[in-house]
Coordinates of N, CA and C in Angstrom, one line a residue:
M33 N -11.9 -54.0 215.2 CA -11.0 -53.2 215.5 C -11.1 -51.7 214.5
Q34 N -11.0 -50.7 215.6 CA -11.1 -49.6 214.6 C -9.7 -48.8 214.4
W35 N -9.8 -48.3 213.3 CA -8.2 -47.7 212.9 C -8.2 -46.2 213.0
T36 N -7.1 -45.8 213.2 CA -6.5 -44.2 212.7 C -5.6 -44.6 211.8
L37 N -6.1 -43.6 210.4 CA -5.3 -43.6 209.3 C -4.5 -42.6 209.3
V38 N -3.5 -42.5 208.9 CA -2.4 -41.4 208.6 C -2.3 -41.1 207.0
I39 N -2.7 -39.9 206.8 CA -2.9 -39.8 205.0 C -1.7 -39.0 205.0
P40 N -0.6 -39.0 204.4 CA 0.7 -38.0 204.0 C -0.1 -37.2 202.6
L41 N 0.2 -35.7 202.6 CA 0.0 -35.1 201.5 C 0.8 -33.7 201.8
K42 N 1.9 -33.7 200.5 CA 3.0 -33.1 200.0 C 2.3 -31.3 199.8
P43 N 3.1 -30.4 199.9 CA 2.6 -29.1 199.2 C 1.9 -29.3 197.8
L44 N 0.8 -28.6 197.9 CA 0.1 -28.8 196.5 C 0.8 -28.2 195.1
A45 N 1.8 -27.3 195.5 CA 2.6 -26.7 194.7 C 3.6 -27.9 194.1
R46 N 3.9 -28.8 194.7 CA 4.8 -29.9 194.4 C 4.0 -31.2 194.0
A47 N 2.5 -31.2 194.1 CA 1.7 -32.4 194.0 C 1.6 -33.0 192.8
K48 N 1.7 -34.3 192.8 CA 0.9 -34.8 191.2 C 1.9 -34.1 190.0
S49 N 3.3 -34.3 190.1 CA 3.9 -33.8 188.9 C 3.8 -34.5 187.7
R50 N 3.4 -36.0 187.8 CA 3.0 -36.6 186.6 C 2.1 -36.2 185.9
L51 N 1.2 -35.5 186.4 CA 0.0 -34.9 185.9 C 0.3 -34.1 184.9
S52 N 1.4 -33.3 185.0 CA 1.7 -32.1 184.2 C 1.3 -32.1 182.5
D53 N 1.7 -33.3 182.2 CA 1.1 -33.7 180.5 C -0.2 -33.4 180.6
T54 N -1.5 -34.0 181.6 CA -3.0 -33.9 181.6 C -3.2 -32.7 181.9
A55 N -2.7 -32.1 183.0 CA -3.5 -31.0 183.3 C -2.4 -29.9 183.8
A56 N -3.0 -28.2 183.3 CA -2.3 -27.4 183.6 C -1.7 -27.2 185.0
D57 N -0.7 -26.1 185.7 CA -0.3 -26.5 187.1 C -1.9 -26.2 188.0
G58 N -2.5 -25.0 187.6 CA -3.4 -24.7 188.7 C -4.5 -25.9 188.5
V59 N -4.7 -26.5 187.6 CA -5.9 -27.5 187.6 C -5.1 -28.8 188.3
R60 N -3.6 -29.0 188.0 CA -3.2 -30.1 188.7 C -3.2 -30.0 190.3
R61 N -2.9 -28.8 190.7 CA -3.3 -28.4 192.2 C -4.3 -28.9 192.7
S62 N -5.5 -28.3 191.9 CA -6.9 -28.5 192.4 C -7.4 -29.8 192.5
L63 N -6.7 -30.7 191.3 CA -7.0 -32.3 191.4 C -6.2 -33.0 192.7
A64 N -4.8 -32.6 192.9 CA -4.4 -33.0 194.2 C -5.1 -32.8 195.3
L65 N -5.8 -31.8 195.5 CA -6.5 -31.3 196.7 C -7.5 -32.2 196.4
A66 N -8.5 -32.2 195.9 CA -9.6 -33.0 195.4 C -9.4 -34.3 195.7
F67 N -8.3 -35.1 195.3 CA -8.3 -36.0 195.6 C -8.2 -36.8 196.8
A68 N -7.5 -35.6 197.7 CA -7.2 -35.9 199.1 C -8.6 -35.6 199.8
Q69 N -9.1 -34.8 199.2 CA -10.6 -34.7 199.9 C -11.4 -35.5 200.2
D70 N -11.8 -36.2 198.8 CA -12.4 -37.5 198.6 C -11.9 -38.7 199.4
T71 N -10.5 -38.5 199.4 CA -10.1 -39.9 200.0 C -10.3 -39.8 201.5
V72 N -10.6 -38.5 202.2 CA -10.6 -38.1 203.6 C -11.9 -38.7 204.0
A73 N -12.6 -38.0 203.1 CA -14.2 -37.9 203.1 C -14.7 -39.3 203.0
A74 N -14.1 -40.5 202.5 CA -14.5 -41.5 201.9 C -14.2 -42.3 203.5
A75 N -13.0 -42.0 204.0 CA -12.3 -42.5 204.8 C -13.2 -42.8 206.3
L76 N -13.4 -41.1 206.6 CA -14.4 -40.9 207.7 C -15.3 -41.5 207.6
A77 N -15.9 -42.0 206.5 CA -17.3 -42.5 206.2 C -17.0 -44.1 206.7
C78 N -16.2 -44.6 206.6 CA -16.0 -46.0 206.9 C -15.9 -46.5 208.3
A79 N -16.9 -47.8 208.1 CA -17.1 -48.2 209.5 C -16.0 -48.3 210.5
A80 N -14.6 -49.1 210.1 CA -13.6 -49.5 210.6 C -12.6 -48.0 210.9
V81 N -13.1 -46.8 210.7 CA -12.0 -46.0 210.7 C -12.6 -45.3 212.2
R82 N -11.4 -44.9 212.8 CA -11.8 -44.2 214.4 C -11.7 -42.8 214.1
D83 N -10.6 -42.3 213.2 CA -10.5 -41.2 212.9 C -9.2 -41.0 211.9
V84 N -8.6 -39.8 211.3 CA -8.2 -39.7 210.5 C -7.0 -38.4 210.8
A85 N -5.8 -38.7 210.4 CA -4.7 -37.9 210.6 C -4.1 -37.7 209.1
V86 N -3.9 -36.1 209.1 CA -3.3 -35.8 207.5 C -1.9 -35.1 208.1
V87 N -0.9 -35.6 207.4 CA 0.3 -35.0 207.6 C 1.0 -34.3 206.6
T88 N 0.9 -32.6 206.9 CA 0.7 -31.6 205.7 C 1.1 -30.5 206.2
D89 N 2.2 -30.0 205.7 CA 2.5 -28.6 205.6 C 1.9 -27.2 204.9
D90 N 0.7 -27.9 203.7 CA 0.0 -26.7 203.0 C -1.0 -26.4 203.6
V91 N -0.9 -25.1 204.0 CA -1.9 -24.5 204.7 C -3.7 -24.4 204.2
L92 N -3.6 -24.8 202.6 CA -5.2 -24.4 202.0 C -5.5 -26.0 202.2
A93 N -4.6 -27.0 202.0 CA -4.9 -28.4 202.1 C -5.3 -28.9 203.4
G94 N -4.7 -28.1 204.5 CA -4.9 -28.6 206.0 C -6.2 -27.6 206.3
R95 N -6.3 -26.7 205.7 CA -7.6 -26.3 206.3 C -8.9 -27.1 205.4
E96 N -8.9 -27.2 204.2 CA -9.9 -28.1 203.8 C -10.0 -29.2 204.4
L97 N -9.2 -30.0 204.8 CA -9.1 -31.4 205.3 C -9.6 -31.6 206.5
A98 N -9.1 -30.4 207.2 CA -9.6 -30.2 208.7 C -11.2 -29.9 208.8
A99 N -11.6 -29.1 207.7 CA -13.1 -29.1 207.5 C -14.0 -30.4 207.6
L100 N -13.2 -31.3 206.8 CA -14.2 -32.5 206.6 C -13.7 -33.3 208.2
G101 N -13.2 -32.9 209.1 CA -12.8 -33.6 210.0 C -11.6 -34.2 210.5
A102 N -10.6 -34.0 209.3 CA -9.3 -34.7 209.7 C -8.3 -34.0 210.6
R103 N -7.8 -34.8 211.5 CA -6.8 -34.2 212.5 C -5.4 -33.5 211.1
I104 N -4.8 -32.5 211.6 CA -3.7 -32.2 210.8 C -2.5 -32.0 211.5
V105 N -1.5 -32.8 211.2 CA -0.4 -33.1 211.9 C 0.8 -32.6 210.9
P106 N 1.4 -31.1 211.4 CA 2.5 -30.6 210.6 C 3.6 -31.7 210.1
D107 N 4.3 -31.9 209.2 CA 5.2 -32.6 208.9 C 6.7 -32.0 209.2
E108 N 6.7 -32.3 210.8 CA 7.8 -31.7 211.1 C 9.2 -32.3 210.7
P109 N 9.3 -33.7 210.5 CA 10.7 -34.2 209.9 C 11.1 -33.3 208.7
R110 N 10.3 -33.3 207.7 CA 10.5 -32.9 206.5 C 11.4 -33.4 205.6
G111 N 11.3 -34.9 206.0 CA 12.4 -35.6 205.5 C 11.4 -36.7 204.4
G112 N 10.8 -36.4 203.7 CA 9.9 -37.3 202.6 C 9.0 -37.8 203.2
L113 N 8.4 -38.7 202.2 CA 7.1 -39.6 202.8 C 7.2 -40.3 203.8
N114 N 8.1 -41.3 204.0 CA 8.4 -42.2 204.9 C 8.5 -41.7 206.2
A115 N 9.5 -40.4 206.5 CA 9.3 -39.8 207.8 C 8.5 -39.1 208.1
A116 N 7.7 -38.5 207.0 CA 6.4 -38.0 207.7 C 5.3 -38.8 208.1
L117 N 5.4 -40.0 207.3 CA 4.4 -41.1 208.3 C 4.7 -41.6 209.4
A118 N 5.9 -42.2 209.4 CA 6.5 -42.5 211.1 C 6.1 -41.4 211.8
H119 N 6.4 -40.1 211.5 CA 6.3 -39.0 212.7 C 4.7 -38.8 212.9
A120 N 3.7 -38.9 211.7 CA 2.2 -39.1 212.2 C 1.8 -40.3 213.0
A121 N 2.4 -41.3 212.4 CA 2.0 -42.3 213.8 C 2.4 -42.2 215.0
A122 N 3.8 -41.8 215.0 CA 4.0 -41.7 216.7 C 3.4 -40.6 217.4
A123 N 2.7 -39.7 216.3 CA 1.9 -38.3 217.0 C 0.9 -39.2 217.5
V124 N -0.1 -40.3 216.7 CA -0.9 -40.7 217.1 C -1.3 -41.3 218.3
R125 N 0.3 -42.1 218.3 CA 0.5 -43.0 219.4 C 0.9 -42.3 220.7
T126 N 1.3 -41.2 220.6 CA 1.4 -40.4 222.0 C 0.1 -39.6 222.8
L127 N -0.6 -40.0 222.0 CA -2.2 -39.9 222.5 C -2.9 -41.0 222.6
R128 N -2.8 -42.1 221.9 CA -3.5 -43.6 222.1 C -2.4 -44.8 221.9
P129 N -1.6 -45.1 222.8 CA -0.4 -45.8 222.6 C -1.0 -47.3 221.8
E130 N -2.1 -47.4 222.3 CA -2.7 -48.9 221.3 C -3.1 -48.7 220.5
A131 N -3.4 -47.7 219.7 CA -4.1 -47.3 218.5 C -3.6 -48.5 217.5
A132 N -4.4 -48.8 216.5 CA -4.2 -49.5 215.3 C -4.0 -48.7 214.1
V133 N -3.0 -48.4 213.5 CA -2.5 -47.5 212.6 C -2.6 -48.1 211.4
A134 N -3.0 -47.4 210.4 CA -2.8 -47.6 208.8 C -2.5 -46.3 207.8
A135 N -1.3 -46.7 207.2 CA -1.0 -45.4 206.2 C -1.7 -45.7 205.2
L136 N -2.3 -44.4 204.2 CA -3.1 -44.5 203.3 C -3.0 -43.3 202.0
N137 N -2.8 -43.8 201.2 CA -2.4 -42.7 200.0 C -3.8 -41.9 199.9
A138 N -3.3 -40.2 199.9 CA -4.0 -39.3 199.5 C -4.7 -39.3 198.3
D139 N -4.2 -40.1 197.4 CA -4.8 -39.9 196.0 C -5.7 -41.0 195.7
L140 N -6.7 -41.5 196.1 CA -7.7 -42.4 195.9 C -8.6 -41.9 195.6
P141 N -9.2 -41.1 194.6 CA -10.6 -40.4 194.6 C -11.6 -41.1 194.4
A142 N -11.5 -42.5 193.9 CA -12.7 -43.2 194.1 C -13.1 -44.1 195.2
L143 N -12.5 -43.8 196.4 CA -12.4 -44.6 197.3 C -13.7 -44.8 197.8
R144 N -14.2 -46.2 198.5 CA -15.6 -46.4 198.9 C -15.1 -46.9 200.1
P145 N -16.1 -46.4 201.2 CA -15.6 -46.7 202.4 C -16.1 -48.3 202.5
L146 N -17.1 -49.1 202.1 CA -17.0 -50.3 202.4 C -15.9 -51.4 201.8
E147 N -15.5 -50.7 200.8 CA -14.2 -51.6 200.1 C -12.9 -51.4 201.0
L148 N -12.9 -50.2 201.8 CA -11.8 -49.8 202.8 C -12.1 -50.7 203.9
A149 N -13.1 -50.5 204.3 CA -13.7 -51.6 205.8 C -13.4 -53.2 205.2
R150 N -13.1 -53.5 204.1 CA -13.0 -55.1 203.7 C -11.3 -55.1 203.8
V151 N -10.7 -54.3 203.7 CA -9.3 -54.0 203.4 C -8.8 -53.9 204.9
L152 N -9.2 -53.3 205.6 CA -8.8 -52.9 207.0 C -9.5 -54.0 207.8
D153 N -10.5 -54.8 207.8 CA -10.7 -55.9 208.3 C -9.5 -57.3 208.3
A154 N -9.5 -57.3 206.7 CA -8.4 -58.5 206.3 C -6.9 -57.7 207.1
A155 N -6.5 -56.6 207.3 CA -5.1 -56.0 207.5 C -5.2 -56.6 209.5
A156 N -6.7 -56.3 209.9 CA -6.5 -56.7 211.6 C -6.0 -58.3 211.7
E157 N -5.9 -59.2 211.0 CA -5.6 -60.6 210.8 C -4.1 -60.6 211.2
F158 N -3.3 -59.7 211.2 CA -1.7 -59.6 211.0 C -1.3 -58.5 211.7
P159 N 0.1 -58.8 212.2 CA 0.8 -57.9 212.7 C 0.7 -56.4 211.8
R160 N 1.4 -56.5 210.6 CA 1.6 -55.7 209.7 C 1.1 -56.2 208.6
A161 N 0.2 -55.5 207.5 CA -0.3 -56.0 206.4 C -0.4 -54.6 205.3
F162 N -0.1 -55.0 204.2 CA -0.1 -53.9 203.3 C -1.2 -54.3 201.7
L163 N -1.7 -53.4 201.1 CA -2.3 -53.4 199.9 C -1.5 -52.9 198.6
P164 N -1.3 -54.0 197.6 CA -0.5 -53.3 196.5 C -1.2 -52.4 195.6
D165 N -1.0 -51.4 194.8 CA -1.6 -51.0 194.2 C -2.0 -51.6 193.2
A166 N -2.4 -50.9 191.9 CA -3.9 -51.4 191.0 C -2.3 -51.7 189.9
A167 N -1.1 -51.4 189.9 CA -0.2 -51.5 189.1 C 0.7 -52.9 189.7
A168 N 0.3 -52.9 191.1 CA 1.3 -54.4 191.1 C 2.6 -54.0 191.6
I169 N 2.7 -52.5 191.9 CA 4.5 -52.2 192.1 C 4.4 -51.4 193.2
G170 N 3.6 -50.5 193.5 CA 3.2 -50.0 194.7 C 2.5 -50.1 195.7
T171 N 2.3 -49.1 196.4 CA 1.4 -49.9 197.7 C 0.5 -48.5 197.9
T172 N -0.7 -48.8 198.4 CA -1.7 -47.7 198.6 C -2.0 -47.8 200.3
L173 N -1.8 -49.1 200.8 CA -2.2 -49.0 202.3 C -1.1 -49.6 203.3
L174 N -0.9 -49.2 204.3 CA 0.3 -50.4 205.2 C -0.6 -50.0 206.8
A175 N -0.9 -51.5 207.1 CA -1.4 -51.2 208.3 C -0.4 -52.0 209.6
A176 N -0.5 -51.4 210.8 CA 0.2 -51.9 211.6 C -0.8 -52.0 213.2
A177 N -0.8 -53.5 213.6 CA -1.6 -53.6 214.9 C -1.1 -53.0 215.9
P178 N -1.9 -52.5 216.8 CA -1.6 -52.3 218.1 C -0.1 -53.1 218.6
G179 N 0.6 -51.9 219.1 CA 1.9 -52.7 219.5 C 2.7 -52.9 218.3
R180 N 2.9 -52.4 217.4 CA 3.6 -53.0 215.9 C 3.9 -51.5 215.4
E181 N 5.0 -51.7 215.2 CA 5.3 -50.6 214.3 C 5.0 -50.3 212.8
L182 N 4.7 -49.3 212.6 CA 4.2 -49.1 211.2 C 5.7 -49.3 210.1
L183 N 6.8 -49.1 210.2 CA 8.0 -48.8 209.5 C 7.7 -49.0 208.0
P184 N 7.2 -47.5 207.7 CA 6.9 -47.3 205.8 C 8.2 -47.4 205.0
S185 N 7.6 -47.9 203.9 CA 8.8 -47.8 202.9 C 8.0 -47.8 201.7
F186 N 7.6 -46.7 201.5 CA 6.7 -46.1 200.1 C 7.8 -45.5 199.2
G187 N 7.4 -45.5 198.1 CA 8.4 -45.0 197.2 C 8.3 -46.4 195.9
P188 N 9.3 -46.0 195.1 CA 9.2 -46.9 194.3 C 9.6 -48.2 194.4
D189 N 8.8 -49.3 194.1 CA 8.8 -50.5 194.3 C 8.5 -51.0 195.6
S190 N 7.4 -50.2 196.1 CA 7.1 -50.3 197.7 C 6.8 -52.0 198.1
R191 N 5.6 -51.7 196.9 CA 5.1 -53.5 197.0 C 6.5 -54.7 197.3
A192 N 7.5 -54.9 196.9 CA 8.6 -55.6 197.2 C 9.2 -55.6 198.3
R193 N 9.4 -54.0 198.6 CA 10.2 -53.7 200.1 C 8.9 -53.8 201.2
H194 N 7.9 -53.4 201.1 CA 6.8 -54.1 202.1 C 7.1 -55.3 202.6
R195 N 7.0 -56.1 201.4 CA 6.8 -57.6 201.6 C 7.8 -58.0 202.4
A196 N 9.2 -57.8 202.2 CA 10.5 -58.1 202.2 C 10.6 -57.4 203.8
S197 N 9.8 -56.4 204.4 CA 10.1 -56.0 205.8 C 9.2 -56.8 206.3
G198 N 8.7 -57.7 205.9 CA 7.4 -59.1 206.7 C 6.1 -58.4 206.9
A199 N 5.7 -57.4 206.1 CA 4.3 -57.0 205.9 C 3.6 -58.1 205.2
V200 N 2.6 -58.8 205.4 CA 1.7 -59.7 204.9 C 1.0 -58.8 203.7
E201 N 1.2 -59.4 202.3 CA 0.2 -58.9 201.5 C -1.3 -59.2 201.3
I202 N -2.2 -58.2 201.4 CA -3.5 -58.5 201.3 C -3.8 -58.8 200.0
G203 N -4.4 -60.0 199.8 CA -4.6 -60.3 198.3 C -6.4 -60.8 198.1
L204 N -6.8 -59.4 198.7 CA -8.3 -59.4 198.4 C -8.9 -59.1 196.9
G205 N -9.8 -59.5 196.7 CA -10.6 -58.8 195.0 C -11.5 -57.9 195.4
A206 N -12.1 -57.6 194.5 CA -12.9 -56.4 194.3 C -12.9 -55.3 195.5
V207 N -11.6 -54.9 195.6 CA -11.4 -53.6 196.4 C -10.9 -52.8 195.2
D208 N -11.0 -52.5 194.4 CA -10.7 -51.5 193.1 C -10.3 -50.5 193.5
S209 N -11.2 -50.0 194.0 CA -11.1 -48.4 194.7 C -10.1 -48.0 195.7
V210 N -9.6 -49.1 196.6 CA -8.6 -48.7 197.2 C -7.1 -49.0 196.7
R211 N -7.0 -49.6 195.4 CA -6.0 -49.8 194.9 C -6.2 -48.8 193.8
Q212 N -6.7 -47.9 193.5 CA -6.4 -47.3 192.1 C -5.8 -45.9 192.5
D213 N -4.9 -45.5 192.9 CA -4.1 -44.4 193.3 C -4.0 -43.6 191.8
V214 N -3.8 -42.4 191.6 CA -3.4 -41.5 190.6 C -2.2 -40.8 190.6
D215 N -1.4 -41.3 189.6 CA -0.3 -40.7 189.6 C 0.1 -39.9 187.7
T216 N -0.9 -40.8 186.9 CA -0.7 -40.5 185.8 C -2.1 -40.0 185.3
G217 N -2.2 -39.6 184.0 CA -3.6 -39.4 183.1 C -4.1 -40.5 183.1
E218 N -3.5 -41.8 182.6 CA -4.1 -42.7 182.6 C -4.7 -43.7 183.9
D219 N -4.0 -43.3 184.8 CA -4.4 -43.5 186.1 C -5.6 -42.7 186.7
L220 N -5.8 -41.4 186.3 CA -6.9 -40.6 186.3 C -7.9 -41.2 185.3
R221 N -7.9 -41.5 184.2 CA -9.0 -42.1 183.7 C -9.7 -43.4 184.2
A222 N -8.9 -44.2 184.5 CA -9.4 -45.4 185.5 C -10.0 -45.0 186.5
A223 N -9.7 -44.2 187.3 CA -10.4 -43.9 188.2 C -11.6 -43.4 188.3
L224 N -11.8 -42.4 187.2 CA -12.9 -41.7 186.7 C -13.7 -43.1 186.0
A225 N -13.3 -44.1 185.2 CA -14.5 -45.2 185.3 C -15.0 -45.8 186.4
L226 N -14.0 -45.6 187.6 CA -14.6 -46.5 188.7 C -15.7 -45.5 189.4
G227 N -15.5 -44.3 189.2 CA -16.6 -43.5 189.7 C -16.0 -42.6 190.9
V228 N -15.6 -41.3 190.8 CA -14.9 -40.6 191.8 C -15.5 -39.8 192.9
G229 N -15.5 -39.2 193.6 CA -16.2 -38.4 194.6 C -16.2 -36.9 194.0
P230 N -17.1 -36.4 194.5 CA -17.3 -35.2 194.0 C -16.3 -34.0 193.8
H231 N -15.4 -33.9 194.8 CA -14.4 -33.0 194.7 C -13.3 -33.4 193.4
T232 N -12.9 -34.3 193.4 CA -12.7 -34.7 192.0 C -13.2 -34.6 190.8
A233 N -14.7 -34.9 190.8 CA -15.6 -34.8 189.5 C -15.6 -33.5 189.1
A234 N -15.7 -32.6 190.0 CA -15.5 -31.2 189.7 C -14.2 -30.9 188.9
A235 N -13.1 -31.1 190.0 CA -11.9 -30.6 189.4 C -11.7 -31.3 187.9
A236 N -12.2 -32.6 187.8 CA -12.0 -33.2 186.5 C -12.4 -32.6 185.3
A237 N -13.9 -31.8 185.6 CA -14.5 -31.2 184.4 C -13.8 -30.2 183.8
R238 N -12.5 -29.5 184.7 CA -12.1 -28.4 184.1 C -10.9 -28.9 182.8
L239 N -10.7 -30.3 183.0 CA -9.9 -30.8 182.1 C -10.1 -30.7 180.3
P240 N -9.7 -30.9 179.7 CA -9.8 -30.8 178.4 C -10.7 -32.1 177.9
G241 N -11.8 -32.5 177.2 CA -12.4 -33.3 177.2 C -11.8 -34.9 177.0
A242 N -10.6 -35.1 176.0 CA -10.0 -36.1 175.9 C -8.8 -36.7 177.1
A243 N -8.6 -35.9 178.0 CA -8.0 -35.8 178.9 C -8.7 -36.4 180.3
A244 N -9.8 -36.2 180.3 CA -10.6 -36.4 181.3 C -11.7 -37.5 180.9
R245 N -11.5 -38.1 179.6 CA -12.0 -39.5 179.6 C -11.8 -40.6 180.2
P246 N -12.8 -41.6 180.5 CA -12.3 -42.7 181.3 C -11.9 -43.5 180.3
V247 N -10.7 -44.3 180.5 CA -9.9 -45.4 179.8 C -11.0 -46.7 179.4
S248 N -11.2 -46.9 178.4 CA -12.3 -48.2 177.7 C -12.1 -49.3 178.6
A249 N -10.6 -49.7 178.8 CA -10.6 -51.2 179.5 C -10.3 -50.8 180.8
A250 N -10.9 -50.4 181.7 CA -10.9 -49.5 183.2 C -11.6 -50.6 183.9
T251 N -11.1 -50.9 184.8 CA -12.0 -52.1 185.7 C -13.2 -51.8 186.4
P252 N -14.3 -52.6 186.1 CA -15.5 -52.2 186.6 C -15.5 -51.9 187.7
Q253 N -17.0 -51.3 188.1 CA -17.2 -50.5 189.3 C -17.6 -51.8 190.4
T254 N -17.2 -51.8 191.2 CA -17.4 -52.5 192.4 C -17.9 -52.1 194.1
G255 N -19.1 -52.2 194.4 CA -19.3 -51.9 195.7 C -19.9 -50.3 195.5
G256 N -20.7 -50.1 194.5 CA -21.7 -49.0 194.3 C -20.4 -47.5 194.0
P257 N -21.3 -46.6 193.9 CA -20.9 -45.2 193.1 C -19.9 -44.9 194.7
A258 N -19.3 -43.9 194.2 CA -18.4 -43.2 195.0 C -19.0 -42.3 195.9
P259 N -18.3 -42.0 197.2 CA -19.3 -41.2 198.1 C -19.6 -39.8 197.4
V260 N -21.0 -39.3 197.8 CA -21.2 -38.1 197.4 C -21.4 -37.3 198.5

């Protein structure tokens, strides 16, 4: 099964506000775009991925991500993350009604195509499935098989809400790069310890040394280096 991934990205000026204690505003916006660029590039390099649709109204992000090969879907509902994802999934299925669709976070800068393929292959066994984040509280990927609605419920405690909605939790090990989203400085250091893509590496180089230093107890790398 090949998947269409829908990736949401809020306007860069408002993205990654919890990194404000780690990065100045200009660098924070650069990091948010870099995370999305490395996420999209890795997703498009994954054998299980047919294509990628990014739902965003940010002009710069749309231009940069389209240059990587993503389709840009305007956030017409402007009703928040879950409304944006539902809208993008509907746009995909307007063109291909039987598409297998998965929502993927835009802040996975260490994403490895082989690990993503393992997660998507596992998701293909169920009508709906999700992968919890590294903190085991949120969700980084929610998948819906052909003919099934995505029914996204991202936000606080989304792991519990997706499980309550009937989605099956994917319990794979050694897929750290698909689970390591970045909201805080500590998350960023953990992603850097895994090995990030080139856009994030360049943006993180603008951070003060301590802010960019990987955490000492970060998850070990699996699956080889991030895509370059």
